[in-house]
Amino acid sequence: MLDNTTKRRIDTARDILVGKVPDPKSQVEQITIALIYKFMDDMDQEAVELGGERTFFQGEYEKYAWSNIFNPQMGGYEILELYSESIMKMNTNPSIPQLFRDIFKNAYLPYRDPETLKSFLKTINEFNYDHSEKLGDAFEYLLSVLGSQGDAGQFRTPRHIIDFMVEIIDPQKQETILDPACGTAGFLISSYKHILKRNSSNYDPKDDHRTFDSSDVKLSELTLNNKRYKGDKLTPDQRSLLSQNIKGYDISPDMVRLSLVNMYLHGLHDPHIAEYDTLTSEDKWNEFSDVILANPPFMSPKGGIRPHKRFSIQSSRSEVLFVNYMAEHLTPTGKAAIIVPEGIIFQSGTAYKSLRKMLVEDYLVGVISLPAGVFQPYSGVKTSILWLDRSLAKKTDRVLFVKIENDGFDLGAQRRPIKLNDLPEAAEVIDAYKTSVLSGDEFEEEANSKVIVVEKEKLAENGEYNLSGERYKDVNQFINSQVEIVRLDEIASIEYGYTDKAKDKGDARFVRITDINERGQLKENEIKYINLTDESVKYLLNQGDIVVARTGATYGKTLLYEKKDPAVFASFLIRINFFKNKIIPKYYWCFAQSDIYWDQAKSLVTGGGQPQFNGNALKQIKIPLPPLSIQEEIVAEIEGYQKIIDGARQVVENYKPRIDIDPEWEMVELSKIIKLSSGRGLTSRNMIDGPYLVYGGNGVNGMHNDYFVEKPTIVIGRVGAYCGAVHITEPKSWITDNGLYVTNFLHEIELKFLGQMLTQLALNRFAKVGGQPSISQKTVTELSIAVPQIETQKKIVSNLDKERQIIEANKQLIEIFEQKIKDRIAKVWGE
């Protein structure tokens, strides 16, 4: 795990630069240059202390030694001139390795403020280089700021996913290893450390804590293969061969430079990274590798790629070409793990199908489905890992599918650690499958809904070679055998909706896919209308009709239309017309809210960026069909639960706490009641995990290891979208500088009473509006509120507390009865 001191120093260095160097990439470059500059000087000093001579700073370049920059006799501008001159001339220094000269190529200081430079250099000087591995961890953390999508569609791969993929592939000391789109070389470094680990005398598989085993560490604090294994079982010749065998390509010279530094600082002192366009250049076409690990760019430039003609799959899509390249550049016993977007998994284009056919027939061993939030906050794109192994693929006629639902972090923008983590179990399953294929023993799937093994013959049945594991699940294995199972087309016909332009006024409501909410209910906002004509009247909804969204992010959502008002359903909806006396529509609607329905829908959906759930897919949905009398019982039971939920939700959604003001109460200016101050600067980057809550204008922002407010107080949003919002803190908390907080009470007043009165003032009304809304201490304290006697305040607060308890009880009621509905539906399926 990255230690907090190192992390904090990197954050401090960035914070110092941010005012003068706002671009994150430029910040990384400046910090990289300074770190390597100091590192070289440290190595020189160590050599002198051991009785040797300086290597890097000698002759005419001796004056540029890092230690000379800290000469106390030099003024700020003299330091600035010396540092600026030294980094510009460093690439001409013949005494430093070519790797370091390349780092300083075109380097310059982009600002002329000596105070900023002095603060920055002081922070860099605090780094301790007694172990370059520690510097490597720091550099890995620094590179995390480059995680956002690049121009070519690159996404930085999270460290725990990198290590998981390396664990699956298990690269060996004698194997050649390649990443043909290496970025900052994460896969190559993890592979190197994996080999060191497996060749260390202190390695014990039972005691080894892998990065992807973590469940309580921030994503930014993980380090690649984080235990310090020395690789002491490797001979000098084996180490030398290992260094020669690890190679990477990248199209970006900036990424090449950063990856070279990253590898050097992680112990690979002779790194081999080439600036190379894998898809358009033929120079390295005849080079093959035993291991390939990669997360290639997903995005193709406008107009597509113009590759050379040696690819076996003809395409202009970068993701197709990269996978094609990697498969065909494996040695006869080669293996690979490749992150791919969903288009590779099920797109119906000719190139996609040809690629999948090639993989299934000769290369593919497994597909590991990752959750859609793995690349948050930079992208919510859904991805999978293709596991290729030419040797294993020849030994089996089946493909393993593993579904990862949780990776140890939540799937929101913050990617906070959670307890749920499928990766360790998935690694065990994959290892067991590999062992079974090699030994010829039967692989036991057990009753694991996240694992399925599919015959290659079945994948090839319709020529699609679809690699979505959900598609091949046998729904019947989850169903109570006493209940008849039918396909939808056995009990209903389907009908597509009406195509027309929605209007603000008209004869009938126009129901569109955007009108169905998450709970399969009709939204009552942004209503649109349509005029009834001889054509549109054919698409009028009857009370009790079922319609299903067939495209986009809302695909599969099912609405039961229960109104009597005239409404026409739009073209991206499908109406299900059930055959008489076969099924109760509301029973189907209840079923369509279940997890098993959604598992089927996900397996049947087609399309790439825009999912399609057309009539052909909908017809294949399998439904448990008990007798009508049982259906009626189930619907009645669920309706009873739903009424409780709806009532509780009405209470929760409509509750607005309010104090009724008595005209007899004294009006008091807030300047006579409270004193306000702005909070103290603290960002997510320099927050250190601890027991104390951090508050900002939007409420709780995280946890910190320090606090400066002892007792509960009030925070008011000072700037931005939450300007004027009011929050009451817990004891011992930190308040950031985007919040105002009460530092002193000048008048006897109940805290919760004051908080509610401030809320009722709607402080955002008084905000200044410029680039973004803001409110000052003066603006707030000049306002007045009604203040009754303290006993009255206490009584009001007591009543408000009782109301809030009732609201919390209603929230719990909703959770309990939503689970009851799920349990009742699951019971039909025999769960």
Short mmCIF file of N, CA, C and O in Angstrom, two decimals, residues 145-232:
data_model
loop_
_atom_site.label_atom_id
_atom_site.label_comp_id
_atom_site.label_asym_id
_atom_site.label_seq_id
_atom_site.Cartn_x
_atom_site.Cartn_y
_atom_site.Cartn_z
N VAL A 145 -3.14 10.72 -11.93
CA VAL A 145 -3.83 11.94 -12.37
C VAL A 145 -4.00 11.96 -13.88
O VAL A 145 -4.74 12.78 -14.42
N LEU A 146 -3.30 11.05 -14.58
CA LEU A 146 -3.46 10.96 -16.03
C LEU A 146 -4.53 9.94 -16.39
O LEU A 146 -4.62 9.49 -17.52
N GLY A 147 -5.38 9.58 -15.44
CA GLY A 147 -6.36 8.51 -15.66
C GLY A 147 -7.45 8.85 -16.63
O GLY A 147 -8.14 7.98 -17.12
N SER A 148 -7.69 10.12 -16.94
CA SER A 148 -8.80 10.46 -17.82
C SER A 148 -8.53 10.01 -19.24
O SER A 148 -7.39 9.76 -19.62
N GLN A 149 -9.59 9.93 -20.01
CA GLN A 149 -9.48 9.40 -21.37
C GLN A 149 -8.58 10.27 -22.23
O GLN A 149 -8.65 11.48 -22.20
N GLY A 150 -7.70 9.64 -22.97
CA GLY A 150 -6.85 10.36 -23.89
C GLY A 150 -7.53 10.57 -25.23
O GLY A 150 -8.63 10.12 -25.48
N ASP A 151 -6.83 11.25 -26.14
CA ASP A 151 -7.41 11.55 -27.45
C ASP A 151 -7.70 10.28 -28.24
O ASP A 151 -8.59 10.25 -29.08
N ALA A 152 -6.95 9.23 -27.99
CA ALA A 152 -7.14 7.99 -28.75
C ALA A 152 -8.04 7.00 -28.04
O ALA A 152 -8.12 5.85 -28.42
N GLY A 153 -8.70 7.43 -26.98
CA GLY A 153 -9.63 6.54 -26.28
C GLY A 153 -8.96 5.65 -25.26
O GLY A 153 -9.47 4.61 -24.91
N GLN A 154 -7.78 6.09 -24.71
CA GLN A 154 -7.12 5.29 -23.70
C GLN A 154 -7.78 5.53 -22.34
O GLN A 154 -8.15 6.65 -22.04
N PHE A 155 -7.85 4.50 -21.53
CA PHE A 155 -8.28 4.62 -20.15
C PHE A 155 -7.24 3.95 -19.27
O PHE A 155 -6.86 2.82 -19.53
N ARG A 156 -6.81 4.63 -18.26
CA ARG A 156 -5.82 4.06 -17.35
C ARG A 156 -6.44 2.89 -16.61
O ARG A 156 -7.51 3.00 -16.02
N THR A 157 -5.78 1.75 -16.61
CA THR A 157 -6.32 0.55 -16.00
C THR A 157 -6.06 0.56 -14.50
O THR A 157 -4.92 0.76 -14.08
N PRO A 158 -7.08 0.35 -13.66
CA PRO A 158 -6.86 0.29 -12.21
C PRO A 158 -5.85 -0.78 -11.84
O PRO A 158 -5.80 -1.86 -12.44
N ARG A 159 -5.05 -0.51 -10.82
CA ARG A 159 -3.95 -1.40 -10.46
C ARG A 159 -4.41 -2.80 -10.10
O ARG A 159 -3.77 -3.79 -10.43
N HIS A 160 -5.54 -2.90 -9.38
CA HIS A 160 -5.97 -4.22 -8.94
C HIS A 160 -6.46 -5.07 -10.12
O HIS A 160 -6.33 -6.29 -10.10
N ILE A 161 -6.99 -4.41 -11.17
CA ILE A 161 -7.40 -5.14 -12.37
C ILE A 161 -6.15 -5.62 -13.13
O ILE A 161 -6.11 -6.75 -13.65
N ILE A 162 -5.13 -4.78 -13.18
CA ILE A 162 -3.86 -5.18 -13.81
C ILE A 162 -3.31 -6.43 -13.12
O ILE A 162 -2.97 -7.43 -13.77
N ASP A 163 -3.23 -6.38 -11.81
CA ASP A 163 -2.66 -7.52 -11.07
C ASP A 163 -3.52 -8.77 -11.20
O ASP A 163 -2.99 -9.90 -11.23
N PHE A 164 -4.83 -8.60 -11.25
CA PHE A 164 -5.73 -9.74 -11.46
C PHE A 164 -5.44 -10.42 -12.80
O PHE A 164 -5.35 -11.65 -12.89
N MET A 165 -5.26 -9.62 -13.86
CA MET A 165 -4.99 -10.17 -15.19
C MET A 165 -3.63 -10.86 -15.24
O MET A 165 -3.48 -11.92 -15.85
N VAL A 166 -2.65 -10.26 -14.57
CA VAL A 166 -1.32 -10.88 -14.54
C VAL A 166 -1.38 -12.20 -13.79
O VAL A 166 -0.76 -13.20 -14.19
N GLU A 167 -2.15 -12.25 -12.69
CA GLU A 167 -2.30 -13.49 -11.93
C GLU A 167 -2.90 -14.60 -12.79
O GLU A 167 -2.49 -15.76 -12.72
N ILE A 168 -3.89 -14.25 -13.62
CA ILE A 168 -4.53 -15.23 -14.50
C ILE A 168 -3.52 -15.81 -15.49
O ILE A 168 -3.44 -17.02 -15.70
N ILE A 169 -2.73 -14.93 -16.09
CA ILE A 169 -1.81 -15.35 -17.16
C ILE A 169 -0.56 -16.01 -16.60
O ILE A 169 0.02 -16.91 -17.21
N ASP A 170 -0.12 -15.56 -15.41
CA ASP A 170 1.02 -16.17 -14.72
C ASP A 170 2.28 -16.19 -15.60
O ASP A 170 2.81 -17.26 -15.94
N PRO A 171 2.81 -15.02 -15.99
CA PRO A 171 4.02 -14.99 -16.82
C PRO A 171 5.22 -15.60 -16.09
O PRO A 171 5.34 -15.49 -14.87
N GLN A 172 6.09 -16.27 -16.85
CA GLN A 172 7.24 -16.98 -16.30
C GLN A 172 8.54 -16.26 -16.65
O GLN A 172 8.60 -15.47 -17.59
N LYS A 173 9.60 -16.59 -15.90
CA LYS A 173 10.87 -15.86 -16.02
C LYS A 173 11.51 -15.98 -17.41
O LYS A 173 12.25 -15.10 -17.83
N GLN A 174 11.24 -17.07 -18.12
CA GLN A 174 11.87 -17.28 -19.42
C GLN A 174 11.01 -16.76 -20.59
O GLN A 174 11.46 -16.80 -21.74
N GLU A 175 9.83 -16.25 -20.30
CA GLU A 175 8.89 -15.87 -21.37
C GLU A 175 9.07 -14.42 -21.81
O GLU A 175 9.40 -13.54 -21.00
N THR A 176 8.82 -14.18 -23.09
CA THR A 176 8.81 -12.81 -23.61
C THR A 176 7.44 -12.21 -23.34
O THR A 176 6.41 -12.86 -23.53
N ILE A 177 7.43 -10.96 -22.91
CA ILE A 177 6.20 -10.29 -22.45
C ILE A 177 6.04 -8.97 -23.21
O ILE A 177 6.99 -8.19 -23.30
N LEU A 178 4.84 -8.72 -23.71
CA LEU A 178 4.61 -7.52 -24.53
C LEU A 178 3.29 -6.85 -24.14
O LEU A 178 2.29 -7.52 -23.86
N ASP A 179 3.30 -5.52 -24.13
CA ASP A 179 2.08 -4.72 -24.13
C ASP A 179 2.18 -3.77 -25.32
O ASP A 179 2.97 -2.83 -25.31
N PRO A 180 1.40 -4.01 -26.39
CA PRO A 180 1.53 -3.20 -27.61
C PRO A 180 0.81 -1.86 -27.55
O PRO A 180 0.77 -1.14 -28.54
N ALA A 181 0.21 -1.52 -26.40
CA ALA A 181 -0.40 -0.20 -26.19
C ALA A 181 -0.17 0.14 -24.73
O ALA A 181 -1.09 0.23 -23.93
N CYS A 182 1.10 0.31 -24.35
CA CYS A 182 1.50 0.16 -22.94
C CYS A 182 1.20 1.35 -22.05
O CYS A 182 1.26 1.22 -20.83
N GLY A 183 0.91 2.53 -22.60
CA GLY A 183 0.61 3.67 -21.73
C GLY A 183 1.75 3.93 -20.78
O GLY A 183 2.88 4.20 -21.18
N THR A 184 1.49 3.81 -19.46
CA THR A 184 2.54 4.05 -18.47
C THR A 184 3.18 2.75 -17.96
O THR A 184 3.84 2.75 -16.93
N ALA A 185 2.96 1.66 -18.66
CA ALA A 185 3.66 0.37 -18.45
C ALA A 185 3.19 -0.40 -17.22
O ALA A 185 3.92 -1.23 -16.69
N GLY A 186 1.96 -0.19 -16.79
CA GLY A 186 1.44 -0.90 -15.62
C GLY A 186 1.46 -2.40 -15.76
O GLY A 186 1.85 -3.12 -14.83
N PHE A 187 1.05 -2.93 -16.91
CA PHE A 187 1.04 -4.38 -17.11
C PHE A 187 2.45 -4.96 -17.10
O PHE A 187 2.68 -6.06 -16.58
N LEU A 188 3.39 -4.23 -17.67
CA LEU A 188 4.77 -4.73 -17.74
C LEU A 188 5.40 -4.75 -16.36
O LEU A 188 6.10 -5.70 -15.99
N ILE A 189 5.15 -3.70 -15.57
CA ILE A 189 5.71 -3.64 -14.21
C ILE A 189 5.10 -4.74 -13.34
O ILE A 189 5.79 -5.42 -12.58
N SER A 190 3.77 -4.92 -13.44
CA SER A 190 3.11 -5.96 -12.66
C SER A 190 3.64 -7.34 -13.04
O SER A 190 3.84 -8.20 -12.18
N SER A 191 3.88 -7.56 -14.32
CA SER A 191 4.42 -8.84 -14.78
C SER A 191 5.81 -9.07 -14.20
O SER A 191 6.15 -10.17 -13.73
N TYR A 192 6.64 -8.04 -14.23
CA TYR A 192 8.00 -8.12 -13.68
C TYR A 192 7.94 -8.47 -12.19
O TYR A 192 8.64 -9.37 -11.71
N LYS A 193 7.08 -7.80 -11.45
CA LYS A 193 6.97 -8.04 -10.01
C LYS A 193 6.38 -9.43 -9.73
O LYS A 193 6.75 -10.08 -8.74
N HIS A 194 5.48 -9.86 -10.58
CA HIS A 194 4.91 -11.20 -10.42
C HIS A 194 6.00 -12.25 -10.55
O HIS A 194 6.05 -13.22 -9.77
N ILE A 195 6.90 -12.08 -11.50
CA ILE A 195 7.99 -13.04 -11.70
C ILE A 195 8.97 -12.98 -10.54
O ILE A 195 9.44 -14.01 -10.05
N LEU A 196 9.27 -11.75 -10.07
CA LEU A 196 10.13 -11.64 -8.88
C LEU A 196 9.51 -12.38 -7.70
O LEU A 196 10.19 -13.10 -6.97
N LYS A 197 8.20 -12.20 -7.51
CA LYS A 197 7.49 -12.83 -6.40
C LYS A 197 7.63 -14.35 -6.46
O LYS A 197 7.97 -15.00 -5.47
N ARG A 198 7.35 -14.91 -7.64
CA ARG A 198 7.39 -16.37 -7.78
C ARG A 198 8.81 -16.93 -7.70
O ARG A 198 8.98 -18.14 -7.62
N ASN A 199 9.80 -16.05 -7.73
CA ASN A 199 11.19 -16.48 -7.65
C ASN A 199 11.90 -15.86 -6.44
O ASN A 199 13.07 -15.49 -6.51
N SER A 200 11.13 -15.72 -5.35
CA SER A 200 11.67 -15.17 -4.09
C SER A 200 11.54 -16.21 -2.98
O SER A 200 10.51 -16.89 -2.88
N SER A 201 12.56 -16.29 -2.15
CA SER A 201 12.54 -17.28 -1.07
C SER A 201 11.51 -16.94 0.00
O SER A 201 11.09 -17.81 0.75
N ASN A 202 11.09 -15.67 0.08
CA ASN A 202 10.09 -15.29 1.08
C ASN A 202 8.66 -15.35 0.53
O ASN A 202 7.73 -14.90 1.19
N TYR A 203 8.49 -15.95 -0.66
CA TYR A 203 7.14 -16.06 -1.23
C TYR A 203 6.44 -17.30 -0.68
O TYR A 203 6.94 -18.41 -0.77
N ASP A 204 5.27 -17.08 -0.10
CA ASP A 204 4.42 -18.16 0.39
C ASP A 204 3.01 -17.89 -0.15
O ASP A 204 2.39 -16.90 0.25
N PRO A 205 2.50 -18.73 -1.06
CA PRO A 205 1.18 -18.47 -1.65
C PRO A 205 0.08 -18.27 -0.61
O PRO A 205 -0.84 -17.48 -0.81
N LYS A 206 0.18 -18.96 0.52
CA LYS A 206 -0.87 -18.83 1.54
C LYS A 206 -0.82 -17.47 2.23
O LYS A 206 -1.83 -16.98 2.74
N ASP A 207 0.37 -16.88 2.27
CA ASP A 207 0.56 -15.62 2.99
C ASP A 207 0.55 -14.41 2.06
O ASP A 207 0.57 -13.27 2.50
N ASP A 208 0.49 -14.66 0.77
CA ASP A 208 0.62 -13.58 -0.22
C ASP A 208 -0.69 -12.79 -0.33
O ASP A 208 -1.73 -13.35 -0.69
N HIS A 209 -0.62 -11.51 0.00
CA HIS A 209 -1.80 -10.64 -0.14
C HIS A 209 -1.69 -9.90 -1.47
O HIS A 209 -0.83 -9.06 -1.66
N ARG A 210 -2.57 -10.23 -2.39
CA ARG A 210 -2.54 -9.64 -3.72
C ARG A 210 -3.31 -8.32 -3.74
O ARG A 210 -4.22 -8.11 -2.95
N THR A 211 -2.96 -7.46 -4.66
CA THR A 211 -3.63 -6.16 -4.76
C THR A 211 -5.13 -6.32 -4.87
O THR A 211 -5.89 -5.58 -4.25
N PHE A 212 -5.59 -7.31 -5.64
CA PHE A 212 -7.02 -7.45 -5.86
C PHE A 212 -7.73 -8.17 -4.71
O PHE A 212 -8.93 -8.38 -4.77
N ASP A 213 -6.98 -8.54 -3.65
CA ASP A 213 -7.62 -9.07 -2.45
C ASP A 213 -8.11 -7.95 -1.53
O ASP A 213 -8.86 -8.20 -0.59
N SER A 214 -7.67 -6.72 -1.77
CA SER A 214 -7.94 -5.61 -0.85
C SER A 214 -9.42 -5.27 -0.82
O SER A 214 -10.12 -5.33 -1.82
N SER A 215 -9.88 -4.89 0.38
CA SER A 215 -11.27 -4.46 0.51
C SER A 215 -11.40 -3.24 1.40
O SER A 215 -12.49 -2.79 1.67
N ASP A 216 -10.27 -2.69 1.85
CA ASP A 216 -10.35 -1.55 2.76
C ASP A 216 -9.31 -0.48 2.45
O ASP A 216 -8.97 0.33 3.30
N VAL A 217 -8.78 -0.49 1.23
CA VAL A 217 -7.75 0.46 0.83
C VAL A 217 -8.26 1.31 -0.32
O VAL A 217 -8.89 0.79 -1.24
N LYS A 218 -7.99 2.60 -0.27
CA LYS A 218 -8.39 3.48 -1.37
C LYS A 218 -7.72 3.03 -2.67
O LYS A 218 -6.55 2.61 -2.66
N LEU A 219 -8.42 3.17 -3.77
CA LEU A 219 -7.88 2.75 -5.06
C LEU A 219 -6.57 3.49 -5.36
O LEU A 219 -5.63 2.91 -5.89
N SER A 220 -6.51 4.77 -5.00
CA SER A 220 -5.32 5.58 -5.29
C SER A 220 -4.11 5.15 -4.47
O SER A 220 -2.98 5.51 -4.78
N GLU A 221 -4.34 4.38 -3.39
CA GLU A 221 -3.24 3.99 -2.51
C GLU A 221 -2.71 2.59 -2.81
O GLU A 221 -1.75 2.14 -2.20
N LEU A 222 -3.35 1.89 -3.73
CA LEU A 222 -2.85 0.57 -4.11
C LEU A 222 -1.57 0.71 -4.93
O LEU A 222 -1.43 1.64 -5.72
N THR A 223 -0.65 -0.21 -4.74
CA THR A 223 0.56 -0.23 -5.57
C THR A 223 0.67 -1.58 -6.24
O THR A 223 0.25 -2.60 -5.70
N LEU A 224 1.24 -1.59 -7.43
CA LEU A 224 1.31 -2.81 -8.22
C LEU A 224 2.09 -3.90 -7.49
O LEU A 224 3.23 -3.69 -7.08
N ASN A 225 1.43 -5.09 -7.33
CA ASN A 225 2.08 -6.21 -6.63
C ASN A 225 2.83 -5.69 -5.40
O ASN A 225 4.05 -5.69 -5.34
N ASN A 226 2.06 -5.24 -4.41
CA ASN A 226 2.62 -4.33 -3.42
C ASN A 226 3.57 -4.91 -2.38
O ASN A 226 4.17 -4.16 -1.65
N LYS A 227 3.72 -6.21 -2.27
CA LYS A 227 4.69 -6.73 -1.31
C LYS A 227 6.09 -6.73 -1.91
O LYS A 227 6.26 -6.96 -3.10
N ARG A 228 7.09 -6.46 -1.08
CA ARG A 228 8.46 -6.30 -1.58
C ARG A 228 9.16 -7.65 -1.75
O ARG A 228 9.81 -8.16 -0.84
N TYR A 229 9.03 -8.24 -2.92
CA TYR A 229 9.74 -9.48 -3.21
C TYR A 229 11.01 -9.15 -3.98
O TYR A 229 10.99 -8.34 -4.92
N LYS A 230 12.11 -9.80 -3.63
CA LYS A 230 13.42 -9.45 -4.19
C LYS A 230 13.82 -10.29 -5.40
O LYS A 230 14.74 -9.93 -6.12
N GLY A 231 13.17 -11.42 -5.60
CA GLY A 231 13.56 -12.29 -6.70
C GLY A 231 14.93 -12.90 -6.49
O GLY A 231 15.70 -13.06 -7.44
N ASP A 232 15.25 -13.27 -5.25
CA ASP A 232 16.61 -13.73 -4.93
C ASP A 232 16.94 -15.10 -5.53
O ASP A 232 18.10 -15.51 -5.55
#
